[in-house]
Each structure stands twice: as C-alpha cells, then as structure tokens.
Amino acid sequence: MLNSRIMTTRFSNRPLYLQVRDALAERIASREWAPGGAIPNEGDLARQFGVSAGTMRKALELLESERLLTRRQGRGTFVNDQASEELAIRYSNVRQPDGQHVSENVEVLDAALSPVSEVEGRRLRLRLHDKVHRIRRLRFSDGKPYLLEDVALPAALFPGLSEYRTASHRIVVLAQQFGVLLGRGEERVTLGSASPDVARALQVKPAAPLLTLDRIVYTLDGRPAEWRFGHCHLADKCYLAETK
Amino acid sequence: MLNSRIMTTRFSNRPLYLQVRDALAERIASREWAPGGAIPNEGDLARQFGVSAGTMRKALELLESERLLTRRQGRGTFVNDQASEELAIRYSNVRQPDGQHVSENVEVLDAALSPVSEVEGRRLRLRLHDKVHRIRRLRFSDGKPYLLEDVALPAALFPGLSEYRTASHRIVVLAQQFGVLLGRGEERVTLGSASPDVARALQVKPAAPLLTLDRIVYTLDGRPAEWRFGHCHLADKCYLAETK
DNA sequence: AAGTGGTCTAGACCACTCA
DNA sequence: GAGTGGTCTAGACCACTTG
C-alpha cells in the first residue's frame, strides 16, 4: 500500500523524511510495533511508504537518534524497550558513586487525581481546570529512605492512571505503556534543609542538608510530561550530570 | 588538489566520510579555518577532497553535531567560536535560577606546572612522570565568592600554559586556543561540608553545607582534557542538569 | 548464500539569503 | 539572480550476521 505518500505530501510542506518519521513514531507509540521487536527492513518500508530508500534511511536514523530504534548491521532494525536497564536510567541522576543506577524499593505514600495547583499549572503548562495525577513516593536504597518525591503527571497524557493498582514508578515505563514518547529532561538542583516533615520521612535530623531536585521531563514534541519535586538525602550516593 | 583521497583511502579502511571529517576537524583545530569564519561550500570541498557531495555533506553534518560547525541555508558553513556566550556555558552547570550563566570575576590563588599527583594520574589517565598545570581559582558572583576550584590540565595538551600571564579561566576558551577539540563532560556532585580552609575562602561558617563538584572534560576523541574539583556555595544559584 | 544495514556516488530540484 | 545549504531520488557496492 503506497498510502502515506499521497496522503501526506499533498497537504503539507513538511519535509518527506519528517512525515515518514512521524508515521513510524506513531506505530511505535501505539505499540503496533512492540518494544524489543524487529521492524521491516529499509527497502520494504521505503516501498510501503512510496519513498526512496535514502529518505526512509534518514527517517530511521532520526528515530535512532531519538532513542526509539536501534539498528544493527546484518541483523535488522529493532524497537527500543524503554524499560530496559540501559534506557530506564535516562532521567535518574542520583547514582551510586560508580555511576550505576541505585537499586531501590519504592513506597507510595499518596496518589490522587486532582485539579492542578498553580505551580503545577506553570510547570506543566496546563490550564486552570486540567487535572493531574499527583503522587507522593518514598524511595529506599538498602532499606534506607533517600528520596522523597512529589510527582505530577498531566491526566491528559496518562488517562486512567489512578485505576492502575500496580503502576510503575518510573516515568520511562509509564510513558511507554501510555504511548507517550519522551524527549529531553531538565533538572534544577538546589541546596535545602530538611523541614520537620521531610526529616521524619527521610529519617534525618531536622534542618539536615538535603538536595532539592526540581525536574521536568518533556515529550519528544516538547510538551511537559512530568514534574517531579524531590528532597534527596545523598549520603553515600552522588548526583551525576553528563554533558554531550 | 585531490590530495587526501588517495593519501587516505590507500592506507585505511576507515569510512571515507570519517576520514574527511578528521581532515576538516584538523583544519579547525589548527585555526587554519578561524573561529567565526566561513569555510568553502559543500561542492568546492567535495571537489577539493575528491569525494562526492553526499560524502562531504555527511562529514559536515557530523562536525555540526560535534558543535564545531554551524550550517545555515542560503548563508554558508561557519566555524563555531567556542568562546561565544552560547557555547562557552557548555560545561558550567552552576547557573542563575533562570538557567542563565552567572556573570563572574575570577581570582587565581595559585598556578604551577607540576608532576601529576596520584589522583590526577587516575582521573586524567596520565603516567607517573607526566606533568600537569595545576591551578587554584576562586570565582566570585556579585562580589561574593561562591566557587573554589582546583583544576588540573595535562601539560601535553596545553604546552607552555604556565607562561601565559592572562590565560582564560574557561576550559572551552583554552581548548580553542591550544587546538584541543572538546567532547563530552561528566560531573559528579556530592554533598560536603566546609573545611576550615574552604570556609575561609568562601566566607561561610566552618562545616557549612556545600556542593562538591568533581568534573572531567574529555576531548572529542575521548582523552581527558581537564579535571576540576570544586567546592560550591550555591546560595541563590542552582545546579542545572539537562538530559537529551 | 541470503538478508540486513552502512557507505558512496551522481544528479535533480527546492528553500533560503543577500546583493 | 546567483549562491548557499536542504531534500529527494536511484542504484551500486561493501560489511556484518545468521542459517
């Protein structure tokens, strides 16, 4: 079926390889192509979309750079599983001293679907009457609490999340399940001190120094997908920032 | 002159576009093509190197992704000036709350060419008898000290640095001057408290909570180019980590 | 040997910038 | 209108992986 070609080029000046990218991204988001699975080869896809092999290649390379695909010479092209150990670390900058991800347990202290607060509205670019899933979690490493976090997720991107009894605590996993493709993230770290409440939760002395983490993760097309505000007792961990 | 083509392909299986990239990168590093200046157009370069336009384009796009070039449709291709406000921020994660770079004054407390210490050797992957430029600086924002840093630079990459009376305090500027092309950087942040010496320098109380910054900046080909160890009094600033 | 992605080529045309 | 980079095409051949 040489469908897409006629459908799209007729109505758009957007470069062809970007239109193709969008169509492929949609198949990945919708899980029509499952995480971990192989997709058709370059030539077949090019014919299917009615574009040249070079154009299809450019679209595939773009998707690879966006971490949605992995291509391996002689093997094929595969949909990345965002829940895989390697990719799931992506936005988690609190690490073991050696840079490895901290193995952790998570306790959910609170979870609710609520109207946005004023701050949430600003951070997530939502309107006054939009709703968010608001979750408070405590993360443990080696049985000791180290991170207390308040998370807000736009209800529009994660519909019905509240009903899941066993929803993941990782934004990358949630996003994959809900067909949300994630892009860049941005975290501001400041130096804070434990309020009585926070101190109790983290089992530190009141006024103990903590890292305050203020993180926003955006979708691939630039819409805020998660706001997380956390208090972190670093102890024997470190915060890792990488610059490309 | 169709020089490079014959020279290189005869002796290497490295893909042609990478060999071309290397040759172009060398012209940039050596300042044969000056920062801010335009370079010849795609077609001329392709002829000059005896490769197809597509191959030359691929090399140029690679260099653009490595932040060495900027290409603008209708204008031309330009060598990036690493000292420009936009690029110079690159490895500086301590920022104003709005994410802007902090405007600062710098005081050099100490500078010397010395044999590597054991830690420096590990971090910079140097041998026992190599030398480093070791510099201690204090950075001020609004007249107040906020960052005390110890920097080590391999003497092999920055020969004669000690003789410059007015050397820059920014690694990106130094690197450009010495023909060193920079790639990724990695910074580990931990929570520390001010030792008496540090407290004096930063004008904070002894044992005041500080951020400890441990940063390594690598060259484009992966060799360590700078190790910086710093103590930071964040106060009204923040630490910004971005994730692609 | 068959199938995959990776490299390289040659050439046409489009979109943008500037004199 | 001349010159630049950006898109798109069609096809050849290479390098790697797997049965």
PDB file of C-alpha atoms in Angstrom, chain B residues 9-202:
ATOM      1  CA  THR B   9      41.928   5.532   1.295  1.00  0.00           C
ATOM      2  CA  ARG B  10      45.023   3.686   0.266  1.00  0.00           C
ATOM      3  CA  PHE B  11      46.065   3.162   3.856  1.00  0.00           C
ATOM      4  CA  SER B  12      42.825   2.805   5.728  1.00  0.00           C
ATOM      5  CA  ASN B  13      39.506   1.007   5.836  1.00  0.00           C
ATOM      6  CA  ARG B  14      38.019   3.783   7.907  1.00  0.00           C
ATOM      7  CA  PRO B  15      34.900   5.061   6.149  1.00  0.00           C
ATOM      8  CA  LEU B  16      35.648   7.881   3.768  1.00  0.00           C
ATOM      9  CA  TYR B  17      33.323  10.394   5.421  1.00  0.00           C
ATOM     10  CA  LEU B  18      35.120   9.864   8.731  1.00  0.00           C
ATOM     11  CA  GLN B  19      38.498  10.415   7.135  1.00  0.00           C
ATOM     12  CA  VAL B  20      37.150  13.609   5.601  1.00  0.00           C
ATOM     13  CA  ARG B  21      35.729  14.645   8.974  1.00  0.00           C
ATOM     14  CA  ASP B  22      39.132  14.165  10.558  1.00  0.00           C
ATOM     15  CA  ALA B  23      40.838  16.278   7.916  1.00  0.00           C
ATOM     16  CA  LEU B  24      38.279  19.063   8.324  1.00  0.00           C
ATOM     17  CA  ALA B  25      38.470  18.864  12.135  1.00  0.00           C
ATOM     18  CA  GLU B  26      42.234  19.267  11.882  1.00  0.00           C
ATOM     19  CA  ARG B  27      41.823  22.464   9.860  1.00  0.00           C
ATOM     20  CA  ILE B  28      39.508  23.792  12.553  1.00  0.00           C
ATOM     21  CA  ALA B  29      41.714  22.742  15.459  1.00  0.00           C
ATOM     22  CA  SER B  30      44.781  24.292  13.849  1.00  0.00           C
ATOM     23  CA  ARG B  31      42.823  27.501  13.233  1.00  0.00           C
ATOM     24  CA  GLU B  32      43.651  27.277   9.538  1.00  0.00           C
ATOM     25  CA  TRP B  33      39.934  27.993   9.477  1.00  0.00           C
ATOM     26  CA  ALA B  34      39.347  30.637  12.127  1.00  0.00           C
ATOM     27  CA  PRO B  35      36.528  30.658  14.701  1.00  0.00           C
ATOM     28  CA  GLY B  36      33.549  32.600  13.404  1.00  0.00           C
ATOM     29  CA  GLY B  37      34.722  32.423   9.795  1.00  0.00           C
ATOM     30  CA  ALA B  38      33.092  30.835   6.786  1.00  0.00           C
ATOM     31  CA  ILE B  39      34.513  27.760   5.083  1.00  0.00           C
ATOM     32  CA  PRO B  40      34.198  26.828   1.394  1.00  0.00           C
ATOM     33  CA  ASN B  41      30.891  25.489   0.186  1.00  0.00           C
ATOM     34  CA  GLU B  42      29.997  21.826   0.068  1.00  0.00           C
ATOM     35  CA  GLY B  43      30.655  21.419  -3.639  1.00  0.00           C
ATOM     36  CA  ASP B  44      34.084  23.026  -3.611  1.00  0.00           C
ATOM     37  CA  LEU B  45      35.118  20.980  -0.586  1.00  0.00           C
ATOM     38  CA  ALA B  46      33.900  17.781  -2.224  1.00  0.00           C
ATOM     39  CA  ARG B  47      35.995  18.506  -5.316  1.00  0.00           C
ATOM     40  CA  GLN B  48      38.965  19.519  -3.208  1.00  0.00           C
ATOM     41  CA  PHE B  49      38.896  16.195  -1.366  1.00  0.00           C
ATOM     42  CA  GLY B  50      37.918  14.136  -4.365  1.00  0.00           C
ATOM     43  CA  VAL B  51      34.750  12.750  -2.816  1.00  0.00           C
ATOM     44  CA  SER B  52      31.095  13.007  -3.738  1.00  0.00           C
ATOM     45  CA  ALA B  53      28.906  15.815  -2.459  1.00  0.00           C
ATOM     46  CA  GLY B  54      26.927  13.333  -0.366  1.00  0.00           C
ATOM     47  CA  THR B  55      30.018  12.101   1.422  1.00  0.00           C
ATOM     48  CA  MET B  56      31.215  15.637   2.089  1.00  0.00           C
ATOM     49  CA  ARG B  57      27.772  16.512   3.398  1.00  0.00           C
ATOM     50  CA  LYS B  58      27.844  13.602   5.804  1.00  0.00           C
ATOM     51  CA  ALA B  59      31.214  14.753   7.160  1.00  0.00           C
ATOM     52  CA  LEU B  60      29.958  18.325   7.551  1.00  0.00           C
ATOM     53  CA  GLU B  61      26.808  17.174   9.339  1.00  0.00           C
ATOM     54  CA  LEU B  62      28.924  15.144  11.734  1.00  0.00           C
ATOM     55  CA  LEU B  63      31.050  18.182  12.525  1.00  0.00           C
ATOM     56  CA  GLU B  64      27.907  20.204  13.087  1.00  0.00           C
ATOM     57  CA  SER B  65      26.645  17.611  15.579  1.00  0.00           C
ATOM     58  CA  GLU B  66      30.007  17.859  17.317  1.00  0.00           C
ATOM     59  CA  ARG B  67      29.469  21.600  17.706  1.00  0.00           C
ATOM     60  CA  LEU B  68      32.412  22.541  15.521  1.00  0.00           C
ATOM     61  CA  LEU B  69      30.395  23.951  12.624  1.00  0.00           C
ATOM     62  CA  THR B  70      27.136  25.760  12.054  1.00  0.00           C
ATOM     63  CA  ARG B  71      25.429  25.496   8.696  1.00  0.00           C
ATOM     64  CA  ARG B  72      22.827  27.952   7.548  1.00  0.00           C
ATOM     65  CA  GLN B  73      20.736  27.511   4.441  1.00  0.00           C
ATOM     66  CA  GLY B  74      21.384  30.273   1.958  1.00  0.00           C
ATOM     67  CA  ARG B  75      24.319  31.628   4.002  1.00  0.00           C
ATOM     68  CA  GLY B  76      27.064  29.074   4.227  1.00  0.00           C
ATOM     69  CA  THR B  77      29.013  26.964   6.700  1.00  0.00           C
ATOM     70  CA  PHE B  78      30.788  28.635   9.614  1.00  0.00           C
ATOM     71  CA  VAL B  79      33.339  27.585  12.196  1.00  0.00           C
ATOM     72  CA  ASN B  80      31.862  27.890  15.670  1.00  0.00           C
ATOM     73  CA  ASP B  81      33.559  30.224  18.103  1.00  0.00           C
ATOM     74  CA  GLN B  82      33.774  28.166  21.281  1.00  0.00           C
ATOM     75  CA  ALA B  83      34.282  31.354  23.274  1.00  0.00           C
ATOM     76  CA  SER B  84      30.877  32.677  22.260  1.00  0.00           C
ATOM     77  CA  GLU B  85      28.420  33.212  25.075  1.00  0.00           C
ATOM     78  CA  GLU B  86      26.189  30.448  23.773  1.00  0.00           C
ATOM     79  CA  LEU B  87      28.810  27.703  23.581  1.00  0.00           C
ATOM     80  CA  ALA B  88      31.016  28.727  26.499  1.00  0.00           C
ATOM     81  CA  ILE B  89      28.343  27.730  29.050  1.00  0.00           C
ATOM     82  CA  ARG B  90      28.533  24.127  27.928  1.00  0.00           C
ATOM     83  CA  TYR B  91      30.213  22.523  30.947  1.00  0.00           C
ATOM     84  CA  SER B  92      29.163  25.101  33.540  1.00  0.00           C
ATOM     85  CA  ASN B  93      26.216  23.653  35.373  1.00  0.00           C
ATOM     86  CA  VAL B  94      26.138  26.172  38.195  1.00  0.00           C
ATOM     87  CA  ARG B  95      23.640  28.709  36.954  1.00  0.00           C
ATOM     88  CA  GLN B  96      21.368  31.544  37.873  1.00  0.00           C
ATOM     89  CA  PRO B  97      17.917  30.310  38.927  1.00  0.00           C
ATOM     90  CA  ASP B  98      16.668  31.131  35.413  1.00  0.00           C
ATOM     91  CA  GLY B  99      19.311  28.903  33.840  1.00  0.00           C
ATOM     92  CA  GLN B 100      21.481  31.771  32.580  1.00  0.00           C
ATOM     93  CA  HIS B 101      25.210  31.737  33.071  1.00  0.00           C
ATOM     94  CA  VAL B 102      26.440  33.513  36.190  1.00  0.00           C
ATOM     95  CA  SER B 103      28.495  36.568  35.397  1.00  0.00           C
ATOM     96  CA  GLU B 104      31.603  36.291  37.459  1.00  0.00           C
ATOM     97  CA  ASN B 105      35.030  37.520  38.410  1.00  0.00           C
ATOM     98  CA  VAL B 106      37.890  35.143  38.908  1.00  0.00           C
ATOM     99  CA  GLU B 107      40.862  35.287  41.217  1.00  0.00           C
ATOM    100  CA  VAL B 108      43.768  32.927  40.663  1.00  0.00           C
ATOM    101  CA  LEU B 109      45.121  31.804  44.008  1.00  0.00           C
ATOM    102  CA  ASP B 110      47.816  29.546  42.704  1.00  0.00           C
ATOM    103  CA  ALA B 111      49.152  28.190  39.411  1.00  0.00           C
ATOM    104  CA  ALA B 112      52.035  25.866  38.735  1.00  0.00           C
ATOM    105  CA  LEU B 113      53.392  23.237  36.402  1.00  0.00           C
ATOM    106  CA  SER B 114      53.924  20.092  38.467  1.00  0.00           C
ATOM    107  CA  PRO B 115      54.302  16.328  38.264  1.00  0.00           C
ATOM    108  CA  VAL B 116      50.944  14.596  38.491  1.00  0.00           C
ATOM    109  CA  SER B 117      49.645  13.507  41.843  1.00  0.00           C
ATOM    110  CA  GLU B 118      48.258  10.013  42.167  1.00  0.00           C
ATOM    111  CA  VAL B 119      44.600  11.118  41.949  1.00  0.00           C
ATOM    112  CA  GLU B 120      45.282  13.350  38.995  1.00  0.00           C
ATOM    113  CA  GLY B 121      47.015  10.472  37.233  1.00  0.00           C
ATOM    114  CA  ARG B 122      43.960   8.258  37.675  1.00  0.00           C
ATOM    115  CA  ARG B 123      41.463  10.892  36.612  1.00  0.00           C
ATOM    116  CA  LEU B 124      43.431  12.201  33.649  1.00  0.00           C
ATOM    117  CA  ARG B 125      44.843   8.796  32.629  1.00  0.00           C
ATOM    118  CA  LEU B 126      48.410  10.041  32.801  1.00  0.00           C
ATOM    119  CA  ARG B 127      51.644   8.244  33.582  1.00  0.00           C
ATOM    120  CA  LEU B 128      53.634   8.793  36.710  1.00  0.00           C
ATOM    121  CA  HIS B 129      56.123  11.260  35.290  1.00  0.00           C
ATOM    122  CA  ASP B 130      53.738  13.312  33.161  1.00  0.00           C
ATOM    123  CA  LYS B 131      53.116  16.881  34.131  1.00  0.00           C
ATOM    124  CA  VAL B 132      50.003  18.938  34.718  1.00  0.00           C
ATOM    125  CA  HIS B 133      49.165  22.583  35.051  1.00  0.00           C
ATOM    126  CA  ARG B 134      47.572  22.857  38.460  1.00  0.00           C
ATOM    127  CA  ILE B 135      45.519  25.944  39.139  1.00  0.00           C
ATOM    128  CA  ARG B 136      43.524  27.044  42.151  1.00  0.00           C
ATOM    129  CA  ARG B 137      40.865  29.655  41.490  1.00  0.00           C
ATOM    130  CA  LEU B 138      38.161  31.427  43.375  1.00  0.00           C
ATOM    131  CA  ARG B 139      35.105  32.520  41.428  1.00  0.00           C
ATOM    132  CA  PHE B 140      33.007  35.491  42.520  1.00  0.00           C
ATOM    133  CA  SER B 141      29.474  36.419  41.626  1.00  0.00           C
ATOM    134  CA  ASP B 142      28.249  39.867  42.658  1.00  0.00           C
ATOM    135  CA  GLY B 143      31.500  40.332  44.512  1.00  0.00           C
ATOM    136  CA  LYS B 144      30.876  37.286  46.685  1.00  0.00           C
ATOM    137  CA  PRO B 145      32.959  34.106  46.414  1.00  0.00           C
ATOM    138  CA  TYR B 146      30.888  31.054  45.512  1.00  0.00           C
ATOM    139  CA  LEU B 147      33.226  28.505  43.954  1.00  0.00           C
ATOM    140  CA  LEU B 148      36.681  27.366  44.984  1.00  0.00           C
ATOM    141  CA  GLU B 149      38.198  25.096  42.376  1.00  0.00           C
ATOM    142  CA  ASP B 150      41.326  23.065  41.823  1.00  0.00           C
ATOM    143  CA  VAL B 151      41.975  22.402  38.176  1.00  0.00           C
ATOM    144  CA  ALA B 152      44.454  20.048  36.558  1.00  0.00           C
ATOM    145  CA  LEU B 153      45.269  20.203  32.841  1.00  0.00           C
ATOM    146  CA  PRO B 154      47.611  17.746  31.091  1.00  0.00           C
ATOM    147  CA  ALA B 155      50.740  19.674  30.096  1.00  0.00           C
ATOM    148  CA  ALA B 156      50.901  17.624  26.889  1.00  0.00           C
ATOM    149  CA  LEU B 157      47.635  19.158  25.675  1.00  0.00           C
ATOM    150  CA  PHE B 158      48.352  22.702  26.886  1.00  0.00           C
ATOM    151  CA  PRO B 159      52.094  23.199  26.360  1.00  0.00           C
ATOM    152  CA  GLY B 160      53.503  26.385  27.844  1.00  0.00           C
ATOM    153  CA  LEU B 161      50.246  27.349  29.520  1.00  0.00           C
ATOM    154  CA  SER B 162      52.125  28.494  32.641  1.00  0.00           C
ATOM    155  CA  GLU B 163      53.867  31.227  30.692  1.00  0.00           C
ATOM    156  CA  TYR B 164      50.634  32.950  29.753  1.00  0.00           C
ATOM    157  CA  ARG B 165      50.052  35.690  32.253  1.00  0.00           C
ATOM    158  CA  THR B 166      46.455  36.223  31.133  1.00  0.00           C
ATOM    159  CA  ALA B 167      45.250  32.741  30.265  1.00  0.00           C
ATOM    160  CA  SER B 168      41.499  32.267  30.170  1.00  0.00           C
ATOM    161  CA  HIS B 169      39.694  30.659  33.082  1.00  0.00           C
ATOM    162  CA  ARG B 170      37.322  28.808  30.822  1.00  0.00           C
ATOM    163  CA  ILE B 171      38.271  25.386  29.574  1.00  0.00           C
ATOM    164  CA  VAL B 172      36.415  25.941  26.292  1.00  0.00           C
ATOM    165  CA  VAL B 173      38.462  29.044  25.523  1.00  0.00           C
ATOM    166  CA  LEU B 174      41.773  27.447  26.474  1.00  0.00           C
ATOM    167  CA  ALA B 175      40.976  24.411  24.382  1.00  0.00           C
ATOM    168  CA  GLN B 176      40.219  26.536  21.343  1.00  0.00           C
ATOM    169  CA  GLN B 177      43.477  28.461  21.774  1.00  0.00           C
ATOM    170  CA  PHE B 178      45.529  25.281  22.079  1.00  0.00           C
ATOM    171  CA  GLY B 179      43.820  23.430  19.241  1.00  0.00           C
ATOM    172  CA  VAL B 180      42.100  20.944  21.517  1.00  0.00           C
ATOM    173  CA  LEU B 181      38.619  19.849  20.439  1.00  0.00           C
ATOM    174  CA  LEU B 182      36.314  19.079  23.355  1.00  0.00           C
ATOM    175  CA  GLY B 183      33.643  16.430  23.574  1.00  0.00           C
ATOM    176  CA  ARG B 184      31.638  15.092  26.464  1.00  0.00           C
ATOM    177  CA  GLY B 185      31.926  16.090  30.087  1.00  0.00           C
ATOM    178  CA  GLU B 186      30.931  14.292  33.244  1.00  0.00           C
ATOM    179  CA  GLU B 187      30.386  15.798  36.666  1.00  0.00           C
ATOM    180  CA  ARG B 188      29.741  14.039  39.959  1.00  0.00           C
ATOM    181  CA  VAL B 189      28.098  16.137  42.621  1.00  0.00           C
ATOM    182  CA  THR B 190      28.156  15.188  46.267  1.00  0.00           C
ATOM    183  CA  LEU B 191      27.112  16.920  49.438  1.00  0.00           C
ATOM    184  CA  GLY B 192      30.019  18.131  51.528  1.00  0.00           C
ATOM    185  CA  SER B 193      30.724  20.471  54.373  1.00  0.00           C
ATOM    186  CA  ALA B 194      33.229  23.296  54.516  1.00  0.00           C
ATOM    187  CA  SER B 195      36.626  22.525  55.971  1.00  0.00           C
ATOM    188  CA  PRO B 196      38.205  25.461  57.842  1.00  0.00           C
ATOM    189  CA  ASP B 197      40.300  26.456  54.802  1.00  0.00           C
ATOM    190  CA  VAL B 198      37.430  26.217  52.374  1.00  0.00           C
ATOM    191  CA  ALA B 199      35.114  28.034  54.755  1.00  0.00           C
ATOM    192  CA  ARG B 200      37.565  30.915  54.947  1.00  0.00           C
ATOM    193  CA  ALA B 201      37.922  31.168  51.186  1.00  0.00           C
ATOM    194  CA  LEU B 202      34.177  31.031  50.547  1.00  0.00           C
TER     195      LEU B 202
END
